[in-house]
Amino acid sequence: MKDKHLTYAESGVDIEKEEVTIKALTKSMDYMREGLGAPLTGIGHYAGLIDFGEYALALATDGVGSKVLIANEMKRWNTVGIDCIAMNVNDLLAIGAEPISFVDYLALEKHDEDFAAQIGEGLRKGAEISRMSIVGGETATLPDIINGFDLAGTCLGMVKKESIITGEKVQMGDAIVGIPADSVHSNGYTLVRNIMEQSSYSYHDKFPYDESTTIGDELLIPTRIYMEVLDVIKECDVHGLAHITGSGLLKLKRVTSLGFDFYDPIEPNDIFKFLQKEGNVDDFEMYKTFNMGMGFVIILPQDQAEKAASMTGGKIVGRITEKGIKVGNLVMVE
């Protein structure tokens, strides 16, 4: 296996084909409400914004993905609720919105009281970190469709219209502050599982980089929720924000057509080193699929970058350039 470079696409998730599917899905979604509730952004940014007078309401929806299969293997489900909330909340933060409420959708093959209690424990913790309420949801029993379970949700946020951050203020020379990720977070797990299936390790084996934990537990570390970004927005002139999830750094194209030079990237977590070695995955594929140790990005003037880094536990990782995306010597986009 070590002679073959494993990829996300060969594992079953082709990001380019996914983009084609999204375009086909959304091309006929052209009806637009007018007045109160009218859309303020098109489909495709981190969150959708609608007019609500002085404010804009922000909506995001996402799920945990195939990370739930590792939770099933480890028989531990008390963190996936945090992941579900984090993936939604972080997308709201990426346009400057404060999360205020959440609804979840849990699809089940069968009912289990202990399992449900653990899911609820994670959702409660995620909501507490995000300082928002869970106001409802839906539980569906679908034995003919679901093998195990699927967990997703929708988050509602708000932001004053003048405080919306979509990236239009980003300019050449701006600093890029990267905030460390706690883990793989909640994307790329189809490739993770493919690597594990073809390796000599099991999820229950000790993690080679830290034998006090297992590989499975390392992979279940929940997604970090970056609420401190709201404090940075209040105190600094933030020009752009990005949540680094699926497609890795390629999603930065949502923020600006300008370029990104990550001349001093955050050191990837040990779990990424393990996965890259076991899967013989090349650098480009790793940065195209995973957050590689950097879960969130703040773009702002150079003279405010150190303050933002200090407030978030991050560091200055690069600058805005004319075009392309570079990580050290690795060219992601020309």
mmCIF file of C-alpha atoms in Angstrom:
data_model
loop_
_atom_site.group_PDB
_atom_site.id
_atom_site.type_symbol
_atom_site.label_atom_id
_atom_site.label_comp_id
_atom_site.label_asym_id
_atom_site.label_seq_id
_atom_site.Cartn_x
_atom_site.Cartn_y
_atom_site.Cartn_z
ATOM 1 C CA MET A 1 0.000 0.000 0.000
ATOM 2 C CA LYS A 2 2.826 2.402 0.762
ATOM 3 C CA ASP A 3 3.705 2.521 -2.965
ATOM 4 C CA LYS A 4 0.289 3.996 -3.755
ATOM 5 C CA HIS A 5 -0.680 7.574 -2.898
ATOM 6 C CA LEU A 6 -4.182 7.479 -1.413
ATOM 7 C CA THR A 7 -6.524 10.313 -2.396
ATOM 8 C CA TYR A 8 -9.892 11.636 -1.269
ATOM 9 C CA ALA A 9 -11.400 11.086 -4.736
ATOM 10 C CA GLU A 10 -10.305 7.445 -4.924
ATOM 11 C CA SER A 11 -11.669 6.946 -1.417
ATOM 12 C CA GLY A 12 -15.102 7.973 -2.679
ATOM 13 C CA VAL A 13 -15.332 11.765 -2.352
ATOM 14 C CA ASP A 14 -14.430 13.729 -5.484
ATOM 15 C CA ILE A 15 -14.463 17.442 -4.581
ATOM 16 C CA GLU A 16 -14.577 18.543 -8.228
ATOM 17 C CA LYS A 17 -17.556 16.292 -9.016
ATOM 18 C CA GLU A 18 -19.229 17.523 -5.839
ATOM 19 C CA GLU A 19 -18.959 21.102 -7.143
ATOM 20 C CA VAL A 20 -20.664 20.053 -10.385
ATOM 21 C CA THR A 21 -23.477 18.426 -8.407
ATOM 22 C CA ILE A 22 -23.944 21.562 -6.292
ATOM 23 C CA LYS A 23 -24.188 23.713 -9.430
ATOM 24 C CA ALA A 24 -26.787 21.351 -10.910
ATOM 25 C CA LEU A 25 -28.750 21.408 -7.655
ATOM 26 C CA THR A 26 -28.784 25.187 -7.273
ATOM 27 C CA LYS A 27 -29.059 26.400 -10.889
ATOM 28 C CA SER A 28 -32.863 26.540 -10.793
ATOM 29 C CA MET A 29 -33.086 28.044 -7.298
ATOM 30 C CA ASP A 30 -33.796 31.509 -8.642
ATOM 31 C CA TYR A 31 -36.907 32.540 -6.703
ATOM 32 C CA MET A 32 -36.083 35.429 -4.361
ATOM 33 C CA ARG A 33 -38.334 36.796 -1.633
ATOM 34 C CA GLU A 34 -38.581 40.596 -1.525
ATOM 35 C CA GLY A 35 -38.704 42.936 1.464
ATOM 36 C CA LEU A 36 -38.201 41.602 4.967
ATOM 37 C CA GLY A 37 -36.544 38.203 4.605
ATOM 38 C CA ALA A 38 -35.035 38.920 1.195
ATOM 39 C CA PRO A 39 -31.632 37.299 0.596
ATOM 40 C CA LEU A 40 -28.591 39.536 0.981
ATOM 41 C CA THR A 41 -26.090 37.036 -0.441
ATOM 42 C CA GLY A 42 -26.107 34.438 -3.170
ATOM 43 C CA ILE A 43 -25.739 30.718 -2.570
ATOM 44 C CA GLY A 44 -22.126 29.694 -2.061
ATOM 45 C CA HIS A 45 -20.663 31.644 0.843
ATOM 46 C CA TYR A 46 -20.149 30.095 4.257
ATOM 47 C CA ALA A 47 -23.651 31.093 5.371
ATOM 48 C CA GLY A 48 -26.752 32.583 3.795
ATOM 49 C CA LEU A 49 -27.887 36.059 4.868
ATOM 50 C CA ILE A 50 -31.413 37.465 4.809
ATOM 51 C CA ASP A 51 -32.714 40.971 5.430
ATOM 52 C CA PHE A 52 -34.216 41.522 8.871
ATOM 53 C CA GLY A 53 -34.336 45.285 9.198
ATOM 54 C CA GLU A 54 -31.309 46.663 11.051
ATOM 55 C CA TYR A 55 -29.904 43.142 11.201
ATOM 56 C CA ALA A 56 -29.202 40.308 8.836
ATOM 57 C CA LEU A 57 -30.179 36.818 9.896
ATOM 58 C CA ALA A 58 -27.606 34.157 9.004
ATOM 59 C CA LEU A 59 -28.317 30.508 8.292
ATOM 60 C CA ALA A 60 -25.980 27.539 7.970
ATOM 61 C CA THR A 61 -26.639 23.811 7.791
ATOM 62 C CA ASP A 62 -24.185 20.930 8.056
ATOM 63 C CA GLY A 63 -23.632 17.502 9.545
ATOM 64 C CA VAL A 64 -20.933 15.356 11.098
ATOM 65 C CA GLY A 65 -20.366 13.147 8.055
ATOM 66 C CA SER A 66 -18.650 9.775 8.144
ATOM 67 C CA LYS A 67 -16.872 10.619 11.401
ATOM 68 C CA VAL A 68 -19.951 8.993 12.971
ATOM 69 C CA LEU A 69 -18.696 5.616 11.716
ATOM 70 C CA ILE A 70 -15.596 5.937 13.893
ATOM 71 C CA ALA A 71 -17.825 6.883 16.830
ATOM 72 C CA ASN A 72 -19.765 3.675 16.177
ATOM 73 C CA GLU A 73 -16.550 1.658 16.086
ATOM 74 C CA MET A 74 -15.381 3.157 19.389
ATOM 75 C CA LYS A 75 -18.890 2.931 20.933
ATOM 76 C CA ARG A 76 -18.504 6.545 22.047
ATOM 77 C CA TRP A 77 -20.898 9.182 20.792
ATOM 78 C CA ASN A 78 -20.600 11.993 23.371
ATOM 79 C CA THR A 79 -18.531 14.326 21.161
ATOM 80 C CA VAL A 80 -20.240 14.133 17.768
ATOM 81 C CA GLY A 81 -22.911 16.589 18.923
ATOM 82 C CA ILE A 82 -20.135 19.138 19.464
ATOM 83 C CA ASP A 83 -18.948 18.458 15.905
ATOM 84 C CA CYS A 84 -22.442 18.989 14.524
ATOM 85 C CA ILE A 85 -22.828 22.356 16.209
ATOM 86 C CA ALA A 86 -19.234 23.422 15.500
ATOM 87 C CA MET A 87 -19.461 22.856 11.765
ATOM 88 C CA ASN A 88 -22.500 25.133 11.631
ATOM 89 C CA VAL A 89 -21.394 27.780 14.113
ATOM 90 C CA ASN A 90 -17.956 28.170 12.527
ATOM 91 C CA ASP A 91 -19.576 28.860 9.164
ATOM 92 C CA LEU A 92 -21.669 31.631 10.752
ATOM 93 C CA LEU A 93 -18.579 33.092 12.386
ATOM 94 C CA ALA A 94 -16.936 33.187 8.947
ATOM 95 C CA ILE A 95 -19.306 35.967 7.874
ATOM 96 C CA GLY A 96 -19.210 37.756 11.233
ATOM 97 C CA ALA A 97 -22.534 36.492 12.619
ATOM 98 C CA GLU A 98 -23.220 35.559 16.232
ATOM 99 C CA PRO A 99 -25.000 32.193 16.654
ATOM 100 C CA ILE A 100 -28.285 32.421 18.585
ATOM 101 C CA SER A 101 -30.218 29.172 18.077
ATOM 102 C CA PHE A 102 -29.957 25.667 16.656
ATOM 103 C CA VAL A 103 -32.146 22.771 15.530
ATOM 104 C CA ASP A 104 -30.825 19.244 14.997
ATOM 105 C CA TYR A 105 -31.816 16.308 12.781
ATOM 106 C CA LEU A 106 -31.027 12.793 14.012
ATOM 107 C CA ALA A 107 -31.783 9.918 11.634
ATOM 108 C CA LEU A 108 -31.642 6.476 13.243
ATOM 109 C CA GLU A 109 -31.670 2.851 12.232
ATOM 110 C CA LYS A 110 -32.964 1.892 15.678
ATOM 111 C CA HIS A 111 -33.456 3.433 19.123
ATOM 112 C CA ASP A 112 -30.965 3.145 21.991
ATOM 113 C CA GLU A 113 -31.338 5.174 25.172
ATOM 114 C CA ASP A 114 -27.631 5.318 26.095
ATOM 115 C CA PHE A 115 -26.680 6.339 22.567
ATOM 116 C CA ALA A 116 -29.312 9.100 22.535
ATOM 117 C CA ALA A 117 -28.128 10.416 25.902
ATOM 118 C CA GLN A 118 -24.558 10.667 24.600
ATOM 119 C CA ILE A 119 -25.690 12.518 21.459
ATOM 120 C CA GLY A 120 -27.620 14.934 23.671
ATOM 121 C CA GLU A 121 -24.573 15.432 25.901
ATOM 122 C CA GLY A 122 -22.471 16.577 22.955
ATOM 123 C CA LEU A 123 -25.187 18.850 21.574
ATOM 124 C CA ARG A 124 -25.588 20.491 24.990
ATOM 125 C CA LYS A 125 -21.832 21.087 25.287
ATOM 126 C CA GLY A 126 -21.605 22.524 21.775
ATOM 127 C CA ALA A 127 -24.509 24.871 22.440
ATOM 128 C CA GLU A 128 -22.932 25.995 25.724
ATOM 129 C CA ILE A 129 -19.606 26.790 24.050
ATOM 130 C CA SER A 130 -21.473 28.662 21.308
ATOM 131 C CA ARG A 131 -23.623 30.588 23.795
ATOM 132 C CA MET A 132 -26.863 29.670 22.022
ATOM 133 C CA SER A 133 -30.046 27.684 22.581
ATOM 134 C CA ILE A 134 -31.182 24.453 20.970
ATOM 135 C CA VAL A 135 -34.846 25.220 20.280
ATOM 136 C CA GLY A 136 -35.989 22.016 18.608
ATOM 137 C CA GLY A 137 -35.189 19.353 16.080
ATOM 138 C CA GLU A 138 -36.324 16.133 14.431
ATOM 139 C CA THR A 139 -35.654 12.486 15.168
ATOM 140 C CA ALA A 140 -36.461 10.100 12.324
ATOM 141 C CA THR A 141 -36.425 6.292 12.538
ATOM 142 C CA LEU A 142 -35.438 5.089 9.060
ATOM 143 C CA PRO A 143 -34.294 1.440 9.191
ATOM 144 C CA ASP A 144 -34.710 1.021 5.422
ATOM 145 C CA ILE A 145 -32.435 3.986 4.688
ATOM 146 C CA ILE A 146 -30.026 4.501 7.596
ATOM 147 C CA ASN A 147 -27.332 2.037 8.648
ATOM 148 C CA GLY A 148 -26.434 3.313 12.114
ATOM 149 C CA PHE A 149 -27.215 7.030 12.371
ATOM 150 C CA ASP A 150 -26.724 10.417 10.780
ATOM 151 C CA LEU A 151 -26.567 13.709 12.666
ATOM 152 C CA ALA A 152 -27.000 17.152 11.115
ATOM 153 C CA GLY A 153 -28.361 20.529 12.094
ATOM 154 C CA THR A 154 -29.153 24.096 11.160
ATOM 155 C CA CYS A 155 -27.900 27.192 12.958
ATOM 156 C CA LEU A 156 -29.441 30.661 13.063
ATOM 157 C CA GLY A 157 -27.287 33.709 13.720
ATOM 158 C CA MET A 158 -27.532 37.464 13.502
ATOM 159 C CA VAL A 159 -25.269 40.320 12.541
ATOM 160 C CA LYS A 160 -25.792 44.049 12.063
ATOM 161 C CA LYS A 161 -25.798 44.796 8.362
ATOM 162 C CA GLU A 162 -22.829 47.132 8.594
ATOM 163 C CA SER A 163 -20.817 44.400 10.352
ATOM 164 C CA ILE A 164 -21.224 41.663 7.718
ATOM 165 C CA ILE A 165 -17.839 40.327 6.594
ATOM 166 C CA THR A 166 -17.819 38.703 3.167
ATOM 167 C CA GLY A 167 -14.252 39.480 2.043
ATOM 168 C CA GLU A 168 -14.804 42.520 -0.164
ATOM 169 C CA LYS A 169 -12.428 44.576 2.025
ATOM 170 C CA VAL A 170 -9.511 42.156 1.626
ATOM 171 C CA GLN A 171 -6.555 43.841 -0.063
ATOM 172 C CA MET A 172 -3.015 42.988 -1.077
ATOM 173 C CA GLY A 173 -0.585 43.164 1.830
ATOM 174 C CA ASP A 174 -3.170 42.220 4.461
ATOM 175 C CA ALA A 175 -1.907 39.818 7.098
ATOM 176 C CA ILE A 176 -3.320 36.309 7.512
ATOM 177 C CA VAL A 177 -3.718 35.056 11.078
ATOM 178 C CA GLY A 178 -4.222 31.320 11.447
ATOM 179 C CA ILE A 179 -5.949 29.798 14.490
ATOM 180 C CA PRO A 180 -4.897 26.256 15.426
ATOM 181 C CA ALA A 181 -7.259 23.337 14.966
ATOM 182 C CA ASP A 182 -7.675 20.820 17.764
ATOM 183 C CA SER A 183 -7.949 17.859 15.439
ATOM 184 C CA VAL A 184 -9.022 16.614 12.018
ATOM 185 C CA HIS A 185 -12.375 18.247 12.895
ATOM 186 C CA SER A 186 -15.246 16.865 10.772
ATOM 187 C CA ASN A 187 -14.182 16.553 7.166
ATOM 188 C CA GLY A 188 -11.995 14.239 5.143
ATOM 189 C CA TYR A 189 -13.059 11.173 7.115
ATOM 190 C CA THR A 190 -13.743 9.066 4.021
ATOM 191 C CA LEU A 191 -10.029 9.357 3.260
ATOM 192 C CA VAL A 192 -9.181 8.829 6.951
ATOM 193 C CA ARG A 193 -11.153 5.579 7.017
ATOM 194 C CA ASN A 194 -9.618 4.396 3.751
ATOM 195 C CA ILE A 195 -6.147 4.977 5.181
ATOM 196 C CA MET A 196 -7.044 3.066 8.333
ATOM 197 C CA GLU A 197 -8.585 0.170 6.391
ATOM 198 C CA GLN A 198 -5.396 -0.270 4.379
ATOM 199 C CA SER A 199 -3.004 0.190 7.306
ATOM 200 C CA SER A 200 -1.865 -2.350 9.892
ATOM 201 C CA TYR A 201 -3.537 -0.353 12.685
ATOM 202 C CA SER A 202 -7.008 -0.509 14.212
ATOM 203 C CA TYR A 203 -8.880 2.368 15.817
ATOM 204 C CA HIS A 204 -8.353 0.725 19.206
ATOM 205 C CA ASP A 205 -4.543 0.664 18.902
ATOM 206 C CA LYS A 206 -2.427 3.144 20.829
ATOM 207 C CA PHE A 207 -1.700 6.311 18.871
ATOM 208 C CA PRO A 208 1.996 6.102 17.904
ATOM 209 C CA TYR A 209 2.606 9.806 18.629
ATOM 210 C CA ASP A 210 0.921 9.652 22.052
ATOM 211 C CA GLU A 211 0.473 6.221 23.585
ATOM 212 C CA SER A 212 -1.750 7.600 26.364
ATOM 213 C CA THR A 213 -4.615 7.604 23.846
ATOM 214 C CA THR A 214 -5.896 5.467 20.974
ATOM 215 C CA ILE A 215 -6.040 6.283 17.275
ATOM 216 C CA GLY A 216 -9.833 6.199 17.416
ATOM 217 C CA ASP A 217 -10.007 8.612 20.333
ATOM 218 C CA GLU A 218 -7.564 10.941 18.594
ATOM 219 C CA LEU A 219 -9.816 10.925 15.526
ATOM 220 C CA LEU A 220 -12.875 11.659 17.679
ATOM 221 C CA ILE A 221 -11.454 14.861 19.193
ATOM 222 C CA PRO A 222 -14.305 17.305 18.522
ATOM 223 C CA THR A 223 -14.185 20.249 16.174
ATOM 224 C CA ARG A 224 -12.998 23.468 17.800
ATOM 225 C CA ILE A 225 -15.616 26.219 18.016
ATOM 226 C CA TYR A 226 -13.942 29.559 17.267
ATOM 227 C CA MET A 227 -16.142 31.943 19.291
ATOM 228 C CA GLU A 228 -13.161 34.195 20.072
ATOM 229 C CA VAL A 229 -13.410 35.415 16.475
ATOM 230 C CA LEU A 230 -16.360 37.577 17.554
ATOM 231 C CA ASP A 231 -14.105 39.381 20.055
ATOM 232 C CA VAL A 232 -11.532 40.042 17.337
ATOM 233 C CA ILE A 233 -14.245 41.502 15.101
ATOM 234 C CA LYS A 234 -15.221 43.935 17.879
ATOM 235 C CA GLU A 235 -11.660 45.152 18.450
ATOM 236 C CA CYS A 236 -10.003 44.945 15.018
ATOM 237 C CA ASP A 237 -10.748 45.958 11.435
ATOM 238 C CA VAL A 238 -11.315 42.451 10.086
ATOM 239 C CA HIS A 239 -11.329 42.258 6.287
ATOM 240 C CA GLY A 240 -12.034 38.560 5.782
ATOM 241 C CA LEU A 241 -12.687 35.285 7.588
ATOM 242 C CA ALA A 242 -12.515 31.640 6.603
ATOM 243 C CA HIS A 243 -13.442 28.329 8.232
ATOM 244 C CA ILE A 244 -11.065 25.656 6.898
ATOM 245 C CA THR A 245 -13.160 22.531 6.304
ATOM 246 C CA GLY A 246 -13.931 20.430 3.235
ATOM 247 C CA SER A 247 -11.645 21.217 0.276
ATOM 248 C CA GLY A 248 -9.020 22.437 2.750
ATOM 249 C CA LEU A 249 -7.412 25.683 1.665
ATOM 250 C CA LEU A 250 -9.203 25.665 -1.685
ATOM 251 C CA LYS A 251 -12.311 27.128 -0.019
ATOM 252 C CA LEU A 252 -10.386 30.359 0.496
ATOM 253 C CA LYS A 253 -11.568 31.255 -3.001
ATOM 254 C CA ARG A 254 -14.945 31.978 -1.367
ATOM 255 C CA VAL A 255 -13.404 34.920 0.466
ATOM 256 C CA THR A 256 -11.480 36.794 -2.244
ATOM 257 C CA SER A 257 -10.117 36.417 -5.756
ATOM 258 C CA LEU A 258 -6.754 37.673 -4.471
ATOM 259 C CA GLY A 259 -3.976 35.260 -3.507
ATOM 260 C CA PHE A 260 -2.795 33.711 -0.234
ATOM 261 C CA ASP A 261 0.861 33.186 0.667
ATOM 262 C CA PHE A 262 1.166 31.023 3.783
ATOM 263 C CA TYR A 263 4.870 31.580 4.301
ATOM 264 C CA ASP A 264 4.835 30.391 7.932
ATOM 265 C CA PRO A 265 2.028 27.808 8.243
ATOM 266 C CA ILE A 266 0.934 26.280 11.523
ATOM 267 C CA GLU A 267 2.624 22.951 12.253
ATOM 268 C CA PRO A 268 0.146 20.148 11.431
ATOM 269 C CA ASN A 269 -1.181 18.100 14.342
ATOM 270 C CA ASP A 270 0.458 14.706 14.866
ATOM 271 C CA ILE A 271 -2.656 12.940 13.585
ATOM 272 C CA PHE A 272 -2.054 14.455 10.143
ATOM 273 C CA LYS A 273 1.537 13.226 10.167
ATOM 274 C CA PHE A 274 0.277 9.751 11.045
ATOM 275 C CA LEU A 275 -2.378 9.738 8.312
ATOM 276 C CA GLN A 276 0.001 11.077 5.667
ATOM 277 C CA LYS A 277 2.610 8.452 6.462
ATOM 278 C CA GLU A 278 0.176 5.531 6.638
ATOM 279 C CA GLY A 279 -1.657 6.544 3.453
ATOM 280 C CA ASN A 280 1.400 7.749 1.562
ATOM 281 C CA VAL A 281 -0.636 10.890 0.844
ATOM 282 C CA ASP A 282 1.176 13.712 -0.922
ATOM 283 C CA ASP A 283 1.290 17.244 0.479
ATOM 284 C CA PHE A 284 -1.097 18.711 -2.091
ATOM 285 C CA GLU A 285 -3.769 16.116 -1.304
ATOM 286 C CA MET A 286 -3.368 16.684 2.439
ATOM 287 C CA TYR A 287 -3.850 20.454 2.171
ATOM 288 C CA LYS A 288 -6.693 19.994 -0.329
ATOM 289 C CA THR A 289 -8.572 17.663 2.028
ATOM 290 C CA PHE A 290 -7.755 18.563 5.643
ATOM 291 C CA ASN A 291 -7.279 21.681 7.771
ATOM 292 C CA MET A 292 -3.671 20.575 8.460
ATOM 293 C CA GLY A 293 -3.617 22.186 11.889
ATOM 294 C CA MET A 294 -5.266 25.500 10.972
ATOM 295 C CA GLY A 295 -9.018 25.554 11.486
ATOM 296 C CA PHE A 296 -9.799 29.228 10.987
ATOM 297 C CA VAL A 297 -8.280 32.231 9.215
ATOM 298 C CA ILE A 298 -8.583 35.943 9.954
ATOM 299 C CA ILE A 299 -7.493 38.522 7.355
ATOM 300 C CA LEU A 300 -6.814 42.051 8.561
ATOM 301 C CA PRO A 301 -4.283 44.905 8.295
ATOM 302 C CA GLN A 302 -0.693 44.084 9.205
ATOM 303 C CA ASP A 303 -0.654 46.502 12.155
ATOM 304 C CA GLN A 304 -3.501 44.626 13.865
ATOM 305 C CA ALA A 305 -2.355 41.089 13.175
ATOM 306 C CA GLU A 306 -0.357 40.535 16.368
ATOM 307 C CA LYS A 307 -3.323 41.627 18.481
ATOM 308 C CA ALA A 308 -5.650 39.213 16.669
ATOM 309 C CA ALA A 309 -3.126 36.400 17.033
ATOM 310 C CA SER A 310 -2.804 37.045 20.758
ATOM 311 C CA MET A 311 -6.578 37.095 21.250
ATOM 312 C CA THR A 312 -7.083 33.746 19.527
ATOM 313 C CA GLY A 313 -3.979 31.755 20.408
ATOM 314 C CA GLY A 314 -3.021 31.897 16.763
ATOM 315 C CA LYS A 315 -0.125 33.357 14.798
ATOM 316 C CA ILE A 316 0.605 35.306 11.647
ATOM 317 C CA VAL A 317 0.881 32.647 8.957
ATOM 318 C CA GLY A 318 1.032 34.683 5.761
ATOM 319 C CA ARG A 319 -0.061 37.621 3.643
ATOM 320 C CA ILE A 320 -2.508 38.427 0.863
ATOM 321 C CA THR A 321 -0.906 38.512 -2.582
ATOM 322 C CA GLU A 322 -2.071 39.151 -6.119
ATOM 323 C CA LYS A 323 -3.120 35.593 -6.969
ATOM 324 C CA GLY A 324 -2.785 31.898 -6.162
ATOM 325 C CA ILE A 325 -2.576 29.899 -2.939
ATOM 326 C CA LYS A 326 0.845 28.876 -1.612
ATOM 327 C CA VAL A 327 1.841 26.978 1.521
ATOM 328 C CA GLY A 328 5.580 27.321 1.957
ATOM 329 C CA ASN A 329 6.977 25.991 -1.322
ATOM 330 C CA LEU A 330 3.794 24.083 -2.153
ATOM 331 C CA VAL A 331 1.665 25.769 -4.847
ATOM 332 C CA MET A 332 -2.011 24.895 -4.362
ATOM 333 C CA VAL A 333 -3.409 27.305 -6.956
ATOM 334 C CA GLU A 334 -1.368 29.192 -9.562
#
